[in-house]
Amino acid sequence: MSDKKENTPMVNTGEYFTSGNLAVAEGSLAAGCKFFGGYPITPSSEVAEHMSIKLPQTNGHFVQFEDEIASIASILGASWGGWKSMTATSGPGYSLMLENIGLGIMTETPCIIVNVQRGGPSTGLPTLVGQQDIQQARWGSHGDYEIIALSPNSVQECFDLAITAFNLAEEYRVPVTILMDETIGHMSEKLIIPEEDKIKIVNRKKPTDEADGHLPYKAGEDLIPPMAVAGEGYNVMTTGLTHDERGYPALEADAQKVLLTRLLDKIRKNKDKIIMLEEYMLDDAEVAIVVLSSAAGTAKAAVDKLRAEGKKVGVLRPRLFRPFPHKEIAEALQDVKAVCVLDRADSMNDFGGPLFSETRSALYDLEKTPKVFGRIFGLGGRDFKVPDAEDVFTELFKVLKTGKIEKLNGYITI
Amino acid sequence: MATLKQLAEKEELFTGGHRLCAGCGIPQIIRLILRSVGENCSVVGTTATGCLEVGTSIYPYSSWRIPWIHSAFENASATMTGIEAAYNALKRKGKIAKDKEIKFLAMGGDGGTYDIGFQALSGALERGQDFVYLCYDNGAYMNTGIQRSSATPFGSATTTSPAGSAIPGKTQWRKDLTRIVAAHNIPYAAQASAHNWKDLQRKAERAFAVKGPAFLNVVSPCPLGWYSKPELSMETAKLAVETCYWPIYEIDEGVLKVNYKPKEKKPIEEWLKLQGRFKHLFKEENKGLLKEFQDRIDLEWARLLDLDGKHI
């Protein structure tokens, strides 16, 4: 396979009517993914199925493993072999992958994990939508780390963010999770795959120094070490233990400080370049909904309806959950007077959902802090419909009028 | 061994009305096995994620008239270890009568047994856990949409080993799990088929009777994933045995016995042609694969016959 190391993209330019699962697979192929290691799990299996058809046609490689632990381990290995690699899974499978995601962070291995979320905990609701895995995406693996977790809200964005995910993984040498959900995964919409030369592709930085004396974990000012591929002549030495620039285990507190600071800072100091948000009708909005993923489309439809009635409403949709856009959210909502944060996940702290907690904290230091409350919607895989979003806006206007939040947190649609 | 009449008169521990597909081999395997638990014995079951679990336990119904626990996909054997330990503790404390016989039955499909559940299974076998493990082997991940497993037959088209220009279906031979399990030197391991109730029942009775781990690997037709006719399920299972794709044999206290030797071994095509998953193998360009399939079966059957009656 002569082009094995080239990560040649497979761009199927054209217009399609297809599902999010197929779109994320097509986006990955277009980004140059050559290796898929996976294990069947509803509602993500179509991603694997599509890759099992496409990869063998492009000198790529598809392997179905005996479980999710092997699947994620294989994509780390494939990445060290020079390939862009990915897996796709859902709730229980993601749980099994968490240890190796931590290994990917520690060894700075670019790879992609698509998580088509279903309802949990445990086996939960395999065929129904959920978004509780965002908890795991932010702190599922053990130890301190920064990671990137993207959140698409349409079939087109599944394709687009797959490319972004590969680019970010390659640039920052970090595993990137794409937090889809069952609704987007199985929903069919229009997908436009652009021409190959319109797609921006980032490939990992390679070492240019002499092979002799090369230090695999020595980073420059950008904090990201160039990545040699096993077999190219450079010393490849990688370990899950705390290590020094040589890649050798170094179990002193100082070594931990140096390594950990760099692993955190390479993401934190580049947040401006990584963070993406969609602001919808926020410019003059008095009240706004903050929401991730598939439900954002519904909220935007409610905004269209209410705007036609002259009401100043808007939606803020972070297009990623990690790193969290604290500063950007505060900027976007600084002139809004009342905000409702919608989560499709409860939390473990009895204080609202994960997006609510982080958003409220982000707004705390604003000069004129808006009134913020949270609502947890769609548990049990229930639909979130336009009238549900309208009800949220009605509540927001009530808060605006009275200046009081009667209930800080609560459930809706159940 | 109970007669068919006696079996029929026994209390049904697995009820009708479950949601397994028409023509699925699993329900009759389970019914027969639960009927093979000795008189005055109680049985506790745990089932790994899969068709059997989903098809028998969706709220608000249950098909189980025994205490039944759904484990995760990968650990029915480990869960059963905990259950058994807890029951034994209750016996020691006198909260359950010491002479009460309780049998422990762990169940999983081929995905939950050959693949993701293999480590837990191997661990329980090595520890000498006193339980029966039943694998219903329908040769792929049918519950999630027919993806290949390590039990999937050579040449079979699945959604992750699609037959096309790059590969002619699955390119690997299936894992010989029964022999791998037997290599743990457990008291009893057997291969059986859904169509042969008498053989299966005898094996189940033996599995429940032995002290220590016992393993039953039962081929289970799946019209959905095999692309076969539901009304021909038992015939399809029978042909798996008649062609020697799925020999029925047992390894009892280390001695291997082939339980059925067809008078005339049928060519593998007889079994393959009933199943759409092998359709592509009958194309002109795949003739070589059919021969490869047959040769491998001939070889494995000859090896098995060599071991017949021997201590392995």
XYZ file of C-alpha atoms in Angstrom:
726
model
C 0.000 0.000 0.000
C 2.111 2.831 -1.272
C -0.161 5.612 -0.101
C -0.601 4.117 3.344
C 1.139 6.964 5.084
C -0.301 9.684 2.931
C -3.761 9.659 4.443
C -5.174 10.310 1.003
C -8.681 11.643 1.388
C -11.711 10.072 -0.223
C -14.012 12.897 -1.158
C -17.323 11.818 -2.654
C -18.264 15.276 -3.912
C -21.981 15.743 -4.495
C -25.402 16.328 -2.979
C -26.987 13.633 -0.890
C -30.007 12.943 1.260
C -28.497 10.924 4.046
C -28.147 10.308 7.783
C -25.778 11.832 10.318
C -24.057 8.485 10.837
C -23.203 8.226 7.148
C -22.282 11.911 7.002
C -19.777 11.604 9.846
C -18.255 8.573 8.103
C -18.030 10.481 4.800
C -16.498 13.479 6.579
C -13.893 11.221 8.126
C -13.020 9.719 4.743
C -12.748 13.200 3.294
C -10.429 14.161 6.158
C -8.138 11.301 5.196
C -9.151 8.640 7.719
C -7.602 5.329 6.705
C -8.269 3.131 9.696
C -11.466 2.275 11.515
C -11.433 -0.020 14.528
C -14.836 -0.619 16.024
C -17.403 -2.783 17.689
C -21.139 -2.897 16.964
C -23.354 -0.821 19.225
C -26.679 0.855 18.633
C -27.194 3.646 17.531
C -23.695 4.039 16.059
C -23.298 0.813 14.047
C -24.026 2.414 10.672
C -20.793 4.401 10.952
C -18.827 1.144 11.188
C -20.900 -0.474 8.465
C -20.276 2.398 6.074
C -16.549 2.403 6.802
C -16.421 -1.385 6.285
C -17.650 -0.788 2.741
C -15.617 2.319 1.903
C -12.206 1.806 3.509
C -11.257 -1.379 1.622
C -11.911 0.556 -1.604
C -9.363 3.240 -0.722
C -6.401 1.221 0.533
C -7.688 1.832 4.009
C -8.350 -0.754 6.628
C -11.465 -1.705 8.569
C -11.308 -4.023 11.545
C -14.143 -5.117 13.738
C -12.737 -5.984 17.135
C -13.850 -8.215 19.969
C -14.846 -5.280 22.152
C -14.539 -1.523 22.588
C -11.330 -1.741 24.597
C -9.591 -3.363 21.656
C -11.228 -0.917 19.234
C -9.886 2.218 20.889
C -6.497 0.618 21.526
C -6.261 -0.231 17.832
C -6.867 3.319 16.691
C -4.105 4.564 18.974
C -1.818 1.971 17.385
C -2.909 2.910 13.861
C -2.237 6.552 14.616
C 1.281 5.708 15.779
C 1.687 3.866 12.504
C 0.965 7.125 10.715
C -2.664 6.676 9.793
C -5.555 8.940 10.621
C -7.783 6.654 12.624
C -11.189 6.571 14.235
C -13.802 4.546 16.046
C -17.529 5.008 16.642
C -19.529 3.951 19.651
C -22.229 4.888 22.132
C -22.765 5.011 25.940
C -21.574 1.630 27.284
C -18.907 1.368 24.592
C -17.640 4.849 25.402
C -17.369 3.806 29.049
C -15.149 0.895 28.052
C -12.968 3.208 25.976
C -12.239 5.739 28.684
C -9.004 4.248 29.984
C -7.505 4.237 26.508
C -8.765 7.740 25.804
C -6.649 8.741 28.784
C -3.735 6.859 27.258
C -4.316 8.759 24.010
C -4.164 12.052 25.912
C -1.001 11.077 27.772
C 0.760 9.752 24.669
C -0.589 12.671 22.568
C -2.113 10.436 19.947
C -4.382 12.005 17.321
C -7.560 9.955 16.876
C -11.305 10.392 16.628
C -14.065 8.857 18.725
C -17.572 9.319 17.396
C -20.108 8.913 20.185
C -23.677 8.625 18.889
C -25.270 9.132 22.277
C -28.220 7.162 23.586
C -30.005 7.256 26.921
C -28.118 5.940 29.960
C -26.979 4.966 32.499
C -25.781 1.432 31.705
C -27.499 -0.276 28.768
C -30.126 2.427 29.123
C -32.093 3.272 26.020
C -30.151 1.838 23.080
C -32.559 3.069 20.418
C -33.487 6.443 21.906
C -31.696 9.741 22.034
C -29.696 10.900 25.048
C -26.892 13.367 25.718
C -25.648 12.253 29.095
C -22.294 11.113 27.734
C -21.154 14.727 27.645
C -20.320 14.131 31.305
C -17.832 11.459 30.267
C -16.541 13.512 27.368
C -15.411 16.217 29.756
C -14.012 14.142 32.640
C -14.587 10.480 31.953
C -10.997 9.332 31.987
C -9.007 9.630 35.200
C -6.528 12.347 36.023
C -6.306 15.978 34.931
C -6.467 16.664 31.241
C -7.839 18.842 28.500
C -9.628 17.264 25.599
C -11.661 18.368 22.607
C -15.292 17.334 22.268
C -17.356 18.702 19.375
C -21.129 18.899 19.159
C -22.776 18.889 15.706
C -26.462 19.718 15.291
C -27.251 18.731 11.729
C -26.327 16.100 9.165
C -24.213 18.648 7.295
C -22.399 19.527 10.483
C -21.676 15.843 11.174
C -19.700 15.907 7.918
C -18.113 19.313 8.524
C -17.152 18.689 12.137
C -15.701 15.277 11.260
C -13.153 17.131 9.140
C -12.647 19.727 11.873
C -12.200 16.935 14.416
C -9.461 15.259 12.399
C -7.764 18.607 11.828
C -7.827 19.476 15.529
C -6.647 16.001 16.523
C -3.723 16.261 14.109
C -2.843 19.806 15.052
C -2.999 19.425 18.837
C -2.136 15.729 19.069
C -5.142 14.845 21.153
C -8.080 12.420 20.909
C -11.170 14.301 19.732
C -14.693 13.140 20.513
C -17.600 13.973 18.218
C -20.652 14.085 20.448
C -23.468 13.167 18.129
C -26.736 11.716 19.348
C -29.257 9.182 18.143
C -31.469 11.882 16.631
C -28.724 13.278 14.403
C -27.223 9.865 13.742
C -30.439 8.444 12.344
C -32.018 11.601 10.943
C -31.798 12.163 7.193
C -31.169 15.615 5.754
C -29.450 17.198 2.821
C -25.684 16.806 2.787
C -23.399 18.682 0.443
C -19.909 17.252 0.067
C -17.718 19.942 -1.446
C -14.956 19.431 -3.953
C -11.716 18.099 -2.596
C -9.752 21.325 -3.082
C -12.341 23.227 -1.021
C -11.658 21.098 2.031
C -8.937 22.259 4.374
C -6.889 19.372 5.688
C -4.382 19.539 8.534
C -1.759 16.856 8.957
C 0.327 16.283 12.044
C 3.646 18.027 12.270
C 6.595 15.730 11.575
C 10.087 16.033 13.055
C 12.708 17.738 10.911
C 15.676 17.354 13.223
C 18.365 14.680 12.997
C 17.101 11.227 13.853
C 20.126 10.767 16.052
C 19.345 12.310 19.407
C 15.733 13.063 18.494
C 13.540 13.680 21.541
C 10.004 12.432 20.807
C 8.327 14.579 23.465
C 10.276 17.783 23.073
C 7.909 20.588 22.154
C 8.641 24.052 20.859
C 6.793 27.229 21.722
C 3.514 25.853 20.449
C 3.765 23.119 23.117
C 3.041 20.392 20.555
C 5.874 17.949 19.843
C 6.307 16.848 16.210
C 5.168 13.245 15.809
C 7.434 10.677 14.217
C 5.976 7.515 12.821
C 7.346 4.158 13.843
C 9.600 2.946 11.041
C 10.779 6.316 9.752
C 14.104 6.207 11.529
C 13.268 8.337 14.517
C 13.263 7.038 18.036
C 9.632 6.305 18.862
C 9.221 5.841 22.578
C 5.849 6.308 24.119
C 4.322 5.393 27.444
C 1.238 5.986 29.567
C 3.473 6.687 32.530
C 4.491 10.244 33.266
C 7.461 10.770 30.978
C 10.208 13.197 30.068
C 11.137 14.624 26.657
C 12.806 11.367 25.724
C 9.531 9.559 26.282
C 11.047 7.626 29.187
C 9.060 7.154 32.386
C 9.942 9.892 34.853
C 8.057 9.501 38.060
C 9.087 12.619 39.933
C 6.754 15.437 40.874
C 8.705 17.875 38.705
C 8.337 15.698 35.617
C 4.603 15.429 36.278
C 4.382 19.201 36.570
C 6.245 19.827 33.326
C 4.297 17.254 31.344
C 0.876 17.959 32.767
C 1.227 21.718 32.398
C 2.126 21.282 28.756
C -0.734 18.819 28.100
C -3.213 21.260 29.620
C -1.727 24.419 28.147
C -1.462 23.173 24.575
C -5.273 23.210 24.555
C -5.921 26.081 26.979
C -3.609 28.524 25.246
C -5.194 27.738 21.895
C -8.813 27.947 23.010
C -9.389 30.955 20.769
C -8.513 28.871 17.740
C -10.512 25.826 18.792
C -13.744 27.293 20.118
C -16.776 27.542 17.840
C -20.206 28.916 18.679
C -23.309 29.665 16.720
C -25.134 32.835 17.696
C -28.656 32.944 16.346
C -30.514 36.274 16.498
C -28.595 37.283 19.601
C -27.638 40.834 18.584
C -30.678 42.551 20.069
C -32.112 39.594 21.992
C -33.588 40.240 25.419
C -33.869 36.583 26.280
C -31.973 33.548 24.994
C -31.754 29.804 25.115
C -28.362 28.102 25.384
C -28.474 24.586 24.029
C -26.226 21.995 22.358
C -26.669 19.579 19.536
C -29.859 18.359 17.847
C -32.299 20.396 19.973
C -30.743 23.680 18.809
C -32.518 23.377 15.458
C -35.831 23.154 17.283
C -35.003 26.178 19.425
C -34.064 28.154 16.307
C -37.395 27.282 14.705
C -39.125 28.701 17.787
C -37.007 31.852 17.476
C -38.126 32.285 13.847
C -41.736 32.016 14.929
C -41.440 34.432 17.844
C -39.333 36.921 15.884
C -42.179 37.093 13.346
C -44.320 38.234 16.287
C -41.737 40.896 17.096
C -40.262 39.222 20.152
C -36.572 39.694 20.779
C -35.389 36.146 21.300
C -32.234 34.279 20.363
C -30.264 31.068 20.673
C -26.656 30.443 21.578
C -25.273 27.094 20.527
C -21.744 26.085 21.448
C -20.476 23.805 18.704
C -18.251 22.071 21.188
C -18.353 21.116 24.846
C -14.616 20.769 25.455
C -12.722 23.006 25.846
C -15.635 24.905 27.320
C -16.173 28.409 25.877
C -16.581 30.284 29.173
C -15.285 33.617 27.885
C -17.097 33.434 24.551
C -20.429 32.579 26.185
C -20.093 35.524 28.544
C -19.351 37.825 25.602
C -22.260 36.536 23.558
C -24.754 36.886 26.407
C -23.536 40.106 28.036
C -26.483 42.155 26.828
C -29.138 39.488 27.275
C -31.349 39.899 30.310
C -32.597 36.356 30.911
C -31.135 33.045 29.846
C -32.404 29.486 30.000
C -29.838 26.721 29.603
C -31.237 23.486 28.221
C -29.598 20.177 29.006
C -30.537 16.733 27.815
C -28.711 15.375 30.833
C -29.220 15.666 34.542
C -26.140 16.051 36.652
C -24.592 14.303 39.584
C -24.750 17.333 41.828
C -28.473 18.103 42.048
C -27.733 21.547 40.685
C -28.882 21.478 37.105
C -27.402 19.900 34.010
C -23.764 20.066 32.933
C -24.238 22.832 30.362
C -26.242 24.841 32.915
C -23.555 24.635 35.604
C -20.779 25.684 33.257
C -22.786 28.453 31.571
C -23.982 29.943 34.856
C -20.431 29.930 36.116
C -19.257 31.599 32.882
C -21.753 34.443 33.360
C -20.990 35.068 37.031
C -18.426 37.826 36.486
C -20.448 39.867 33.989
C -21.196 43.426 35.006
C -24.880 42.923 34.403
C -25.345 39.222 35.041
C -28.452 37.975 33.290
C -31.028 35.932 35.161
C -30.107 32.327 34.458
C -32.102 29.187 35.013
C -31.830 25.666 33.695
C -34.248 23.126 32.339
C -33.573 19.479 31.671
C -35.508 18.232 28.691
C -36.087 15.091 26.682
C -35.043 12.533 29.283
C -36.117 9.031 28.368
C -35.589 9.858 24.717
C -38.617 12.130 24.545
C -38.928 14.516 21.648
C -38.200 18.196 22.074
C -40.631 20.085 19.864
C -41.027 23.677 18.762
C -43.897 24.359 21.231
C -41.617 23.094 24.026
C -39.016 25.688 23.039
C -41.769 28.345 22.841
C -42.816 27.461 26.388
C -39.230 28.062 27.506
C -39.285 31.523 25.905
C -42.617 32.246 27.598
C -41.005 31.405 30.928
C -38.032 33.594 30.060
C -40.284 36.575 29.383
C -42.015 35.957 32.699
C -38.648 36.084 34.462
C -37.812 39.232 32.512
C -41.048 40.870 33.609
C -40.984 39.874 37.274
C -37.203 39.887 37.726
C -37.586 36.669 39.666
C -36.670 33.062 38.939
C -39.251 30.873 40.595
C -37.501 27.608 39.924
C -33.766 27.525 39.258
C -33.793 24.023 37.848
C -36.411 21.581 36.724
C -37.546 19.121 34.129
C -39.588 19.833 31.024
C -41.158 17.561 28.385
C -41.499 14.678 30.835
C -33.215 -38.912 31.119
C -36.745 -37.570 30.897
C -39.010 -38.682 28.080
C -40.609 -36.161 25.788
C -43.896 -36.666 27.610
C -42.304 -36.055 30.978
C -40.593 -32.982 29.630
C -43.856 -31.639 28.270
C -45.495 -32.069 31.647
C -42.847 -30.060 33.458
C -43.531 -26.511 34.481
C -42.624 -24.015 31.805
C -39.965 -21.675 33.168
C -39.665 -19.675 29.964
C -43.008 -18.354 28.818
C -44.422 -17.693 25.382
C -45.212 -14.177 24.225
C -41.574 -13.131 24.080
C -40.377 -10.890 21.275
C -37.802 -13.093 19.625
C -38.290 -13.374 15.858
C -40.338 -16.034 14.089
C -38.020 -18.918 13.312
C -35.426 -17.895 15.908
C -33.697 -20.885 17.458
C -33.093 -19.284 20.857
C -36.461 -19.770 22.610
C -36.629 -23.491 22.162
C -33.026 -23.891 23.256
C -33.788 -21.982 26.458
C -37.074 -23.778 27.106
C -35.415 -27.135 26.747
C -32.480 -26.225 28.923
C -34.658 -24.851 31.692
C -36.734 -28.033 31.560
C -33.557 -30.040 31.990
C -32.795 -28.652 35.427
C -33.251 -31.551 37.850
C -36.403 -32.065 39.918
C -36.434 -30.020 43.117
C -33.652 -27.782 41.832
C -33.998 -24.048 41.571
C -32.228 -22.119 38.866
C -30.918 -18.566 38.709
C -30.172 -17.022 35.338
C -28.080 -14.172 34.061
C -28.039 -13.042 30.460
C -25.531 -10.891 28.651
C -26.850 -8.108 26.417
C -28.184 -9.548 23.186
C -31.236 -10.909 21.365
C -32.238 -13.169 24.246
C -32.028 -10.382 26.794
C -33.840 -7.809 24.677
C -36.447 -10.239 23.389
C -37.501 -11.497 26.804
C -37.416 -8.557 29.140
C -38.809 -5.415 27.574
C -40.961 -3.559 30.100
C -43.601 -4.371 31.283
C -43.190 -8.041 30.397
C -40.799 -10.818 31.281
C -40.536 -14.321 29.902
C -38.582 -15.544 32.893
C -40.153 -17.579 35.673
C -36.792 -17.804 37.377
C -34.767 -15.108 39.135
C -33.102 -13.421 36.192
C -30.433 -10.746 35.979
C -29.267 -8.815 32.949
C -25.521 -8.312 33.125
C -23.573 -5.979 30.865
C -22.490 -7.312 27.484
C -19.082 -8.507 28.592
C -19.487 -10.178 31.919
C -22.337 -12.682 32.391
C -19.814 -15.197 33.753
C -18.402 -12.754 36.291
C -21.878 -11.678 37.371
C -22.740 -15.330 37.918
C -19.665 -15.736 40.106
C -21.007 -13.034 42.397
C -24.501 -14.502 42.427
C -23.212 -17.945 43.305
C -20.988 -16.593 46.072
C -23.919 -14.696 47.572
C -26.183 -17.757 47.501
C -23.473 -19.834 49.105
C -23.114 -17.254 51.860
C -26.860 -17.372 52.482
C -26.612 -21.143 52.736
C -23.741 -20.900 55.204
C -25.773 -18.535 57.333
C -28.723 -20.891 57.208
C -30.959 -18.372 55.447
C -31.340 -20.822 52.595
C -31.677 -24.508 53.488
C -28.278 -26.186 53.153
C -29.686 -29.083 51.142
C -31.489 -26.845 48.677
C -30.022 -27.328 45.257
C -29.569 -24.163 43.246
C -28.267 -24.173 39.704
C -26.595 -21.206 38.080
C -27.122 -20.570 34.395
C -25.274 -17.828 32.504
C -26.385 -17.150 28.943
C -25.016 -15.193 26.035
C -24.966 -15.056 22.274
C -21.830 -15.590 20.231
C -20.851 -11.897 20.461
C -21.257 -11.900 24.236
C -19.396 -15.214 24.545
C -16.783 -15.596 21.793
C -15.837 -11.908 21.727
C -16.546 -9.348 24.425
C -17.501 -11.878 27.121
C -14.587 -14.216 26.491
C -12.297 -12.853 29.188
C -14.966 -13.142 31.884
C -15.883 -16.631 30.659
C -12.279 -17.796 30.693
C -11.806 -16.384 34.190
C -14.855 -18.199 35.558
C -13.761 -21.468 33.942
C -10.269 -21.152 35.380
C -11.689 -20.482 38.849
C -13.742 -23.649 38.595
C -16.990 -21.787 39.142
C -19.929 -24.158 39.601
C -22.185 -22.931 36.830
C -23.497 -23.724 33.387
C -22.677 -21.341 30.566
C -24.956 -21.506 27.567
C -23.912 -19.878 24.317
C -26.598 -19.610 21.661
C -24.473 -19.232 18.574
C -26.276 -17.618 15.669
C -23.029 -16.533 14.106
C -23.166 -12.714 14.202
C -24.329 -9.676 16.182
C -27.958 -10.033 15.164
C -29.360 -7.673 17.816
C -27.388 -4.670 16.565
C -27.929 -5.349 12.862
C -25.942 -8.407 11.718
C -22.306 -7.447 12.216
C -19.662 -10.165 11.990
C -18.397 -11.886 15.132
C -15.572 -14.351 15.660
C -18.254 -17.058 15.387
C -19.390 -15.890 11.949
C -18.746 -18.593 9.341
C -16.153 -18.168 6.621
C -17.592 -16.466 3.543
C -20.633 -15.086 5.329
C -21.788 -11.613 4.282
C -22.589 -9.378 7.244
C -22.968 -5.616 7.543
C -19.310 -5.312 8.567
C -17.993 -8.049 6.279
C -19.998 -7.152 3.186
C -19.482 -9.287 0.090
C -18.248 -7.126 -2.774
C -15.262 -6.298 -4.907
C -12.845 -6.006 -1.973
C -13.796 -9.094 0.060
C -16.129 -12.071 -0.548
C -17.776 -11.846 2.881
C -15.868 -12.835 6.017
C -12.373 -13.979 5.151
C -11.561 -15.719 8.445
C -12.609 -19.090 9.791
C -14.727 -19.090 12.931
C -13.137 -19.398 16.354
C -13.416 -22.946 17.713
C -14.711 -21.856 21.075
C -15.874 -25.262 22.314
C -12.341 -26.620 22.066
C -10.878 -23.468 23.625
C -13.287 -23.806 26.533
C -12.430 -27.496 26.875
C -8.751 -26.516 27.055
C -9.565 -24.976 30.460
C -9.913 -28.621 31.583
C -13.424 -28.145 32.909
C -15.643 -31.136 33.723
C -18.000 -30.773 30.788
C -18.150 -28.967 27.450
C -20.460 -29.807 24.584
C -21.615 -28.640 21.213
C -25.273 -29.167 20.318
C -27.914 -27.993 17.883
C -31.336 -26.455 18.321
C -32.922 -29.125 16.101
C -31.837 -32.147 18.120
C -33.845 -31.796 21.310
C -32.921 -35.203 22.676
C -29.191 -34.623 22.410
C -29.480 -31.090 23.750
C -31.612 -32.150 26.675
C -29.217 -34.937 27.669
C -26.310 -32.506 27.481
C -28.130 -29.902 29.525
C -28.942 -32.467 32.206
C -25.314 -33.514 32.296
C -24.149 -29.893 32.421
C -26.374 -29.167 35.427
C -25.307 -32.401 37.137
C -21.537 -31.904 37.082
C -19.758 -30.058 39.852
C -17.764 -27.164 38.417
C -18.032 -25.295 35.133
C -20.027 -26.734 32.248
C -20.321 -25.169 28.824
C -22.939 -25.672 26.142
C -22.445 -24.224 22.678
C -25.657 -24.519 20.710
C -26.075 -23.489 17.087
C -29.155 -21.326 16.757
C -30.703 -20.467 13.383
C -31.407 -16.782 12.738
C -33.688 -16.111 9.738
C -32.890 -12.389 9.969
C -29.130 -12.675 9.785
C -28.857 -15.905 7.840
C -31.366 -14.671 5.265
C -33.077 -18.041 5.627
C -36.726 -19.028 5.718
C -38.181 -19.020 9.242
C -40.166 -22.172 8.515
C -36.938 -23.951 7.551
C -35.015 -22.986 10.681
C -34.823 -26.458 12.182
C -33.967 -27.956 8.827
C -31.212 -25.376 8.427
C -29.841 -26.219 11.875
C -30.015 -29.913 11.017
C -28.047 -29.366 7.829
C -25.340 -27.541 9.799
C -24.871 -30.859 11.588
C -25.398 -33.160 8.581
C -22.742 -31.278 6.605
C -20.429 -31.399 9.656
C -20.144 -27.599 9.727
C -21.410 -27.906 13.287
C -20.479 -31.334 14.635
C -22.288 -32.292 17.799
C -19.926 -33.697 20.359
C -19.011 -33.467 24.003
C -15.915 -33.534 26.168
C -16.892 -35.179 29.427
C -14.192 -35.321 32.107
C -11.604 -34.930 29.384
C -12.895 -37.614 27.040
C -14.164 -36.481 23.673
C -17.170 -38.190 22.180
C -18.682 -37.413 18.810
C -22.395 -37.784 19.474
C -23.589 -37.943 15.922
C -21.869 -39.162 12.797
C -23.924 -38.657 9.665
C -24.215 -41.826 7.606
C -23.500 -39.769 4.559
C -21.794 -36.437 5.102
C -23.678 -33.903 2.982
C -21.763 -31.381 0.885
C -21.519 -27.956 2.486
C -23.501 -26.400 -0.383
C -26.615 -28.107 1.017
C -26.387 -25.930 4.104
C -25.104 -22.800 2.411
C -27.771 -22.637 -0.280
C -30.568 -22.204 2.252
C -29.009 -18.960 3.460
C -28.843 -15.645 1.639
C -25.707 -14.651 3.552
C -23.796 -17.150 1.385
C -25.484 -16.289 -1.914
C -22.366 -14.725 -3.424
C -20.371 -17.908 -2.830
C -22.350 -19.548 -5.623
C -21.095 -17.088 -8.213
C -18.733 -18.533 -10.783
C -15.764 -16.510 -9.526
C -16.172 -17.802 -5.982
C -16.091 -21.504 -6.790
C -12.674 -21.723 -5.211
C -14.075 -20.439 -1.942
C -16.682 -23.177 -1.856
C -13.927 -25.723 -2.258
C -11.883 -24.023 0.443
C -14.917 -24.161 2.719
C -15.468 -27.862 2.034
C -11.790 -28.738 2.446
C -11.620 -27.027 5.804
C -14.713 -28.824 7.028
C -13.369 -32.166 5.824
C -10.122 -31.508 7.636
C -11.774 -30.474 10.887
C -14.206 -33.382 10.783
C -11.353 -35.828 10.222
C -9.456 -34.307 13.146
C -12.507 -34.598 15.357
C -13.058 -38.247 14.415
C -9.414 -38.933 15.255
C -10.099 -37.705 18.769
C -13.357 -39.601 19.184
C -13.289 -41.676 22.369
C -9.916 -40.321 23.385
C -8.738 -38.444 26.409
C -7.807 -34.991 25.135
